[in-house]
Short mmCIF file of C-alpha atoms and ligand atoms in Angstrom, two decimals:
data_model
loop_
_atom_site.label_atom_id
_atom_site.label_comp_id
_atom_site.label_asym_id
_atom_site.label_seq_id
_atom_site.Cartn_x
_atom_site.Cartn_y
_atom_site.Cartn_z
CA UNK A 248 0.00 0.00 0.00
CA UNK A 249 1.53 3.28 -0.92
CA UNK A 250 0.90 5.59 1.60
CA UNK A 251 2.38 9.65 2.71
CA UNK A 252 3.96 8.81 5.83
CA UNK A 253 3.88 12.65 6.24
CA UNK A 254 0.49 12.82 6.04
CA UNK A 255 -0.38 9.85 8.52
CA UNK A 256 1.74 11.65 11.17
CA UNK A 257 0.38 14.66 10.64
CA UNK A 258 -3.11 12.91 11.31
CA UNK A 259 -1.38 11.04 14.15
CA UNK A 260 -0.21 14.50 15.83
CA UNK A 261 -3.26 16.88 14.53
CA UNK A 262 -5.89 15.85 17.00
CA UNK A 263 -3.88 16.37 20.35
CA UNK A 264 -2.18 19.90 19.32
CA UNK A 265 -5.85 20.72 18.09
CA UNK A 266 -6.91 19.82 21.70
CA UNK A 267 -4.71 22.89 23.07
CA UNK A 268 -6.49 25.24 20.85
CA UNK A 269 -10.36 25.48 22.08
CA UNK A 270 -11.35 28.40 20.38
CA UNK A 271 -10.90 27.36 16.33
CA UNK A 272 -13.25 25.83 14.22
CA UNK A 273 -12.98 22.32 13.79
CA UNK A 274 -15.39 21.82 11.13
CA UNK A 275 -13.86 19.02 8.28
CA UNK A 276 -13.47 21.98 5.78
CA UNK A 277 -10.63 23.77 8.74
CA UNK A 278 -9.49 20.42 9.57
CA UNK A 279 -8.51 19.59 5.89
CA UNK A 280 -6.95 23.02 5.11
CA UNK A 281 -4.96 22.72 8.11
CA UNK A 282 -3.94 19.67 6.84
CA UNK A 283 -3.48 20.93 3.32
CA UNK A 284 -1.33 24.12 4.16
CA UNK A 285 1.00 21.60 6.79
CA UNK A 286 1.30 18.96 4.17
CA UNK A 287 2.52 21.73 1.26
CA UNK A 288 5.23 22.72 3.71
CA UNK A 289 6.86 19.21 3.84
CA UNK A 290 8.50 16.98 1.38
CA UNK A 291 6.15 14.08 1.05
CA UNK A 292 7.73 10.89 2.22
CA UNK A 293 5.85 8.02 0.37
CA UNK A 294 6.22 4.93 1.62
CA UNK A 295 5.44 1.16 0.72
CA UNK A 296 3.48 -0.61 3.70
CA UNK A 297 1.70 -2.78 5.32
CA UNK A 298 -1.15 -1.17 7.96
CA UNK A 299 0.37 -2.35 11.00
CA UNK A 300 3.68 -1.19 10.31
CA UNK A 301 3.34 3.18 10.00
CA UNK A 302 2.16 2.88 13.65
CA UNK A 303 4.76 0.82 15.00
CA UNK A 304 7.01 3.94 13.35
CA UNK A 305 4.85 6.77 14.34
CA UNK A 306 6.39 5.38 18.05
CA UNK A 307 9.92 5.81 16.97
CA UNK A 308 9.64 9.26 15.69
CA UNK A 309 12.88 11.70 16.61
CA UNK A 310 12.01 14.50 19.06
CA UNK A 311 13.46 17.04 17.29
CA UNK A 312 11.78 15.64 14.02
CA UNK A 313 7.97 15.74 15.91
CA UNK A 314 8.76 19.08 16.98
CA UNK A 315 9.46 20.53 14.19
CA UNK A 316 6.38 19.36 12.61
CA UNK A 317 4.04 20.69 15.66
CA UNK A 318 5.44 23.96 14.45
CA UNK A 319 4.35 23.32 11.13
CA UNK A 320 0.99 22.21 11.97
CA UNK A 321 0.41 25.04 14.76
CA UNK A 322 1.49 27.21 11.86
CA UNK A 323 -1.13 26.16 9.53
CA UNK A 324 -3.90 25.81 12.47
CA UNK A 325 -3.14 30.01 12.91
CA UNK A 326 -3.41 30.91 8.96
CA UNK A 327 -6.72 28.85 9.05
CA UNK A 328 -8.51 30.29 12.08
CA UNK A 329 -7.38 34.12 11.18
CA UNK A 330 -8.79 33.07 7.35
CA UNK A 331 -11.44 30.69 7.69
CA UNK A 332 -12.82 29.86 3.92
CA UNK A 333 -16.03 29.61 4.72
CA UNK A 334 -18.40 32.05 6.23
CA UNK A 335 -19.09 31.89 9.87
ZN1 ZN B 2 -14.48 25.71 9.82
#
């Protein structure tokens, strides 16, 4: 299965940085532009897997690599909630 291991983290990490930020709009359309704008800032890493193996990696992810993309994504979630694309 070929798969954007970027992207899998990202949905991996999204969901507890999201939980420090009460006030923004989590509708899907936010959720997927947050995704969208954090996912355009990093070189996609495909890889070729089976399920049960991207989670057992997710665990082995470098500090310094997981914080770097919580900037990223804590980036994105501030361009999205100043600009949200749909009306509120
Ligand atoms: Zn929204």
């Amino acid at each position: 299965m070929l798969k954007n291991y970027m992207e899998l983290i990202v949905d991996n990490l999204l969901p507890t940085i999201l939980n420090e930020y009460k006030d923004i709009c989590r509708c899907p359309r936010c959720i997927e532009d947050i995704k969208a704008i954090t996912l355009n800032q990093l070189k996609p890493l495909y890889v070729v897997t089976e399920k049960g193996n991207i989670y057992a990696k997710l665990n082995e992810l470098q500090m310094q690599f997981k914080a770097d993309l919580t900037k990223e994504i804590i980036q994105a979630i501030n361009i999205v909630s100043n600009n949200p694309r749909h009306s509120l």
